Amino acid sequence: MKKSKRISQRASALTAGISLLIMAIVAGLTYGYLHGSLVVADNAPATVSNLQSSTGLFRAELLGWTIIFLLDALVAWALYHFFATTHKGLSFLSSFLRVLYTAILGVAIFNLPQILTLLNEQLSEVGMAERPTDILNCINSFENIWSHGLIIFGLHLVVLGYLSLLADHIHNAWGILLMIAGVSYTLLHTLYAIVPEVSGSLTLLESILAIPMTIGELGFALWLIIKGGKTKA
């Protein structure tokens, strides 16, 4: 019976770690490349022109967000099972926060298919004039809702980091890095929400905090794949 529990924990570690790495790659392509190349901030005509000439890329972005959404849900499930033996209540809280974040991401993603509808609609002259603004509003709604969700995601990482500190088989460095990453997410996106007028100034802070955020998340994903759930010889 003990052996099956260890295998189950190892399987959950592999599921979470591999999913996190795949998600990082997909997110880099989806948000870093596709979204970044299609959307021109505060320039509706240029954004619409990009979308009209590269509809295939936008559909690929939609697919990417869908994959991220599904992987986030899978990671929440896997991490719950991995940490359940450490502290079941906190493991549930951590996974609940990630599921809540994933639900908010889903609401944000729901704005994107509307852009395809707007692009394909046959509109009157007045409607044609308003279409760029409507499309940019959909994009802004997506980005704002997702940003609010990342506040919750940061709380998930804080609880996850604390769980890692409680676990005897995880080095404290991972717990500290995850908590730093979580505080960074929550702080940054809370500031974006309450003082959006200084978003330009926050870009530098985000670039600085991106280092511990990336090391914490991707490093822990690699640890899960390499060592997570393995028993000591």
Coordinates of C-alpha atoms in Angstrom, one line a residue:
M1 CA 0.0 0.0 0.0
K2 CA 2.8 2.4 0.9
K3 CA 4.5 1.7 -2.5
S4 CA 1.3 2.7 -4.4
K5 CA 1.1 5.9 -2.5
R6 CA 4.7 6.8 -3.4
I7 CA 4.0 6.0 -7.0
S8 CA 0.9 8.1 -6.9
Q9 CA 2.9 11.1 -5.5
R10 CA 5.6 10.5 -8.1
A11 CA 3.0 10.5 -10.8
S12 CA 1.4 13.7 -9.6
A13 CA 4.9 15.3 -9.4
L14 CA 5.6 14.4 -13.0
T15 CA 2.1 15.5 -14.2
A16 CA 2.5 18.9 -12.5
G17 CA 6.1 19.4 -13.6
I18 CA 5.7 18.4 -17.2
S19 CA 2.5 20.4 -17.5
L20 CA 4.2 23.5 -16.0
L21 CA 7.0 23.2 -18.5
I22 CA 4.7 22.7 -21.5
M23 CA 2.6 25.7 -20.2
A24 CA 5.7 27.9 -20.0
I25 CA 6.6 27.1 -23.6
V26 CA 3.0 27.6 -24.9
A27 CA 2.6 30.8 -22.9
G28 CA 5.9 32.2 -24.3
L29 CA 4.6 31.5 -27.9
T30 CA 1.0 32.6 -27.2
Y31 CA 1.5 35.8 -25.2
G32 CA 5.1 36.6 -25.8
Y33 CA 5.1 36.1 -29.6
L34 CA 1.5 35.9 -31.0
H35 CA -0.3 38.3 -28.7
G36 CA 2.7 40.7 -28.7
S37 CA 3.0 40.7 -32.5
L38 CA -0.7 41.2 -33.2
V39 CA -1.7 43.7 -30.5
V40 CA -0.4 47.3 -30.7
A41 CA -1.1 48.9 -27.3
D42 CA -3.5 51.8 -27.5
N43 CA -3.5 51.7 -31.3
A44 CA -6.8 50.2 -32.5
P45 CA -6.4 50.7 -36.3
A46 CA -2.9 49.0 -36.3
T47 CA -4.2 46.2 -34.1
V48 CA -7.2 45.6 -36.4
S49 CA -4.9 45.7 -39.5
N50 CA -2.7 43.0 -37.9
L51 CA -5.6 40.8 -37.0
Q52 CA -7.2 41.1 -40.4
S53 CA -4.0 40.2 -42.2
S54 CA -3.0 37.4 -39.7
T55 CA -6.3 35.8 -38.7
G56 CA -4.5 32.4 -38.7
L57 CA -2.1 33.7 -36.0
F58 CA -4.9 35.0 -33.9
R59 CA -6.6 31.6 -34.1
A60 CA -3.4 30.0 -33.0
E61 CA -3.3 32.4 -30.1
L62 CA -6.8 31.3 -29.1
L63 CA -5.7 27.7 -29.2
G64 CA -2.7 28.5 -27.1
W65 CA -4.9 30.1 -24.4
T66 CA -7.2 27.1 -24.4
I67 CA -4.2 24.8 -23.9
I68 CA -2.9 27.0 -21.0
F69 CA -6.4 27.0 -19.4
L70 CA -6.6 23.2 -19.5
L71 CA -3.0 22.7 -18.2
D72 CA -3.6 25.1 -15.3
A73 CA -6.6 23.0 -14.2
L74 CA -4.5 19.8 -14.5
V75 CA -1.6 21.4 -12.5
A76 CA -4.1 22.3 -9.7
W77 CA -5.2 18.7 -9.5
A78 CA -1.7 17.3 -9.6
L79 CA -0.3 19.7 -7.0
Y80 CA -3.2 18.9 -4.6
H81 CA -2.3 15.2 -4.7
F82 CA 1.4 15.9 -4.4
F83 CA 1.1 18.0 -1.3
A84 CA -1.9 16.3 0.3
T85 CA 0.4 14.2 2.6
T86 CA 2.2 17.4 3.7
H87 CA -0.9 19.3 4.8
K88 CA -4.2 18.4 3.2
G89 CA -6.0 21.6 4.2
L90 CA -3.3 23.9 2.8
S91 CA -2.9 21.7 -0.2
F92 CA -6.7 22.1 -0.9
L93 CA -6.4 25.9 -0.4
S94 CA -3.5 26.2 -2.8
S95 CA -5.2 24.2 -5.5
F96 CA -8.5 26.0 -4.9
L97 CA -6.8 29.3 -5.5
R98 CA -5.3 28.0 -8.7
V99 CA -8.7 26.7 -9.9
L100 CA -10.2 30.1 -9.1
Y101 CA -7.4 31.8 -11.1
T102 CA -8.0 29.4 -13.9
A103 CA -11.7 30.2 -13.9
I104 CA -10.9 33.9 -14.1
L105 CA -8.5 33.2 -17.0
G106 CA -11.4 31.4 -18.7
V107 CA -13.6 34.4 -18.3
A108 CA -10.9 36.6 -19.8
I109 CA -10.3 34.2 -22.7
F110 CA -14.1 34.4 -23.5
N111 CA -13.5 37.9 -24.8
L112 CA -11.2 36.8 -27.6
P113 CA -13.6 34.8 -29.8
Q114 CA -15.8 37.9 -30.0
I115 CA -12.9 39.5 -31.9
L116 CA -13.3 37.0 -34.7
T117 CA -17.0 37.7 -34.9
L118 CA -16.3 41.5 -35.1
L119 CA -13.7 40.9 -37.9
N120 CA -16.1 38.7 -39.9
E121 CA -19.2 40.8 -39.5
Q122 CA -20.6 42.8 -42.5
L123 CA -21.1 46.2 -40.9
S124 CA -22.6 49.5 -41.9
E125 CA -20.3 52.5 -42.4
V126 CA -20.9 53.6 -38.8
G127 CA -20.2 50.0 -37.6
M128 CA -17.0 49.9 -39.6
A129 CA -15.8 53.1 -37.9
E130 CA -16.6 51.7 -34.4
R131 CA -15.1 48.2 -35.1
P132 CA -11.5 49.0 -34.2
T133 CA -12.6 50.5 -30.8
D134 CA -14.8 47.5 -30.1
I135 CA -12.0 45.1 -30.9
L136 CA -9.5 47.0 -28.7
N137 CA -12.1 46.9 -25.9
C138 CA -12.3 43.1 -26.1
I139 CA -8.5 42.9 -25.9
N140 CA -8.3 45.3 -23.0
S141 CA -11.1 43.3 -21.2
F142 CA -9.1 40.1 -21.7
E143 CA -5.9 41.7 -20.4
N144 CA -7.5 43.4 -17.4
I145 CA -9.5 40.4 -16.3
W146 CA -6.4 38.1 -16.6
S147 CA -4.4 40.7 -14.6
H148 CA -6.9 40.6 -11.8
G149 CA -6.7 36.8 -11.9
L150 CA -2.9 36.9 -11.5
I151 CA -3.5 38.5 -8.1
I152 CA -5.1 35.2 -7.0
F153 CA -2.4 33.3 -8.8
G154 CA 0.2 35.0 -6.7
L155 CA -1.7 33.9 -3.5
H156 CA -1.6 30.4 -4.8
L157 CA 2.1 30.5 -5.2
V158 CA 2.5 31.9 -1.6
V159 CA 0.6 29.0 -0.2
L160 CA 2.5 26.6 -2.4
G161 CA 5.7 28.1 -1.2
Y162 CA 4.7 27.7 2.4
L163 CA 3.7 24.1 1.7
S164 CA 7.2 23.5 0.3
L165 CA 8.7 24.9 3.4
L166 CA 6.6 22.4 5.5
A167 CA 7.6 19.4 3.4
D168 CA 10.7 17.6 4.6
H169 CA 11.6 16.4 1.2
I170 CA 11.7 19.8 -0.5
H171 CA 14.7 22.2 -0.1
N172 CA 13.7 25.4 1.7
A173 CA 15.1 27.4 -1.2
W174 CA 12.2 26.4 -3.4
G175 CA 9.6 27.4 -0.9
I176 CA 11.3 30.8 -0.5
L177 CA 11.5 31.4 -4.2
L178 CA 7.9 30.4 -4.8
M179 CA 6.7 32.8 -2.0
I180 CA 8.8 35.6 -3.5
A181 CA 7.3 34.9 -6.9
G182 CA 3.8 34.8 -5.4
V183 CA 4.2 38.1 -3.5
S184 CA 5.6 39.7 -6.8
Y185 CA 2.6 38.6 -8.8
T186 CA 0.1 39.8 -6.2
L187 CA 1.9 43.1 -5.6
L188 CA 2.4 43.9 -9.3
H189 CA -1.1 43.1 -10.4
T190 CA -2.7 44.8 -7.4
L191 CA -0.8 47.9 -8.3
Y192 CA -2.0 47.6 -11.9
A193 CA -5.5 47.3 -10.7
I194 CA -5.6 50.2 -8.2
V195 CA -3.2 52.7 -9.9
P196 CA -3.3 51.9 -13.7
E197 CA -2.0 55.4 -14.5
V198 CA 1.5 54.3 -13.4
S199 CA 1.5 51.1 -15.4
G200 CA 4.5 52.4 -17.4
S201 CA 6.5 52.8 -14.3
L202 CA 5.6 49.3 -13.1
T203 CA 7.1 47.8 -16.3
L204 CA 10.7 48.2 -14.9
L205 CA 9.6 46.7 -11.5
E206 CA 8.0 43.8 -13.4
S207 CA 11.3 43.2 -15.4
I208 CA 13.3 43.1 -12.1
L209 CA 10.8 40.8 -10.4
A210 CA 10.6 38.5 -13.4
I211 CA 13.9 37.0 -12.5
P212 CA 12.9 35.4 -9.1
M213 CA 9.4 34.7 -10.6
T214 CA 10.8 32.7 -13.4
I215 CA 13.4 30.9 -11.4
G216 CA 10.8 30.0 -8.7
E217 CA 8.2 28.6 -11.1
L218 CA 10.3 26.9 -13.7
G219 CA 12.9 25.8 -11.3
F220 CA 10.3 24.1 -9.1
A221 CA 8.8 22.5 -12.2
L222 CA 12.2 20.9 -13.0
W223 CA 12.5 19.8 -9.4
L224 CA 9.1 18.1 -9.6
I225 CA 10.2 16.2 -12.8
I226 CA 13.7 15.2 -11.5
K227 CA 13.1 14.6 -7.8
G228 CA 9.5 15.1 -6.9
G229 CA 7.9 12.1 -5.2
K230 CA 11.0 10.0 -5.3
T231 CA 12.0 8.1 -2.2
K232 CA 15.4 8.3 -0.7
A233 CA 17.7 5.3 -1.3

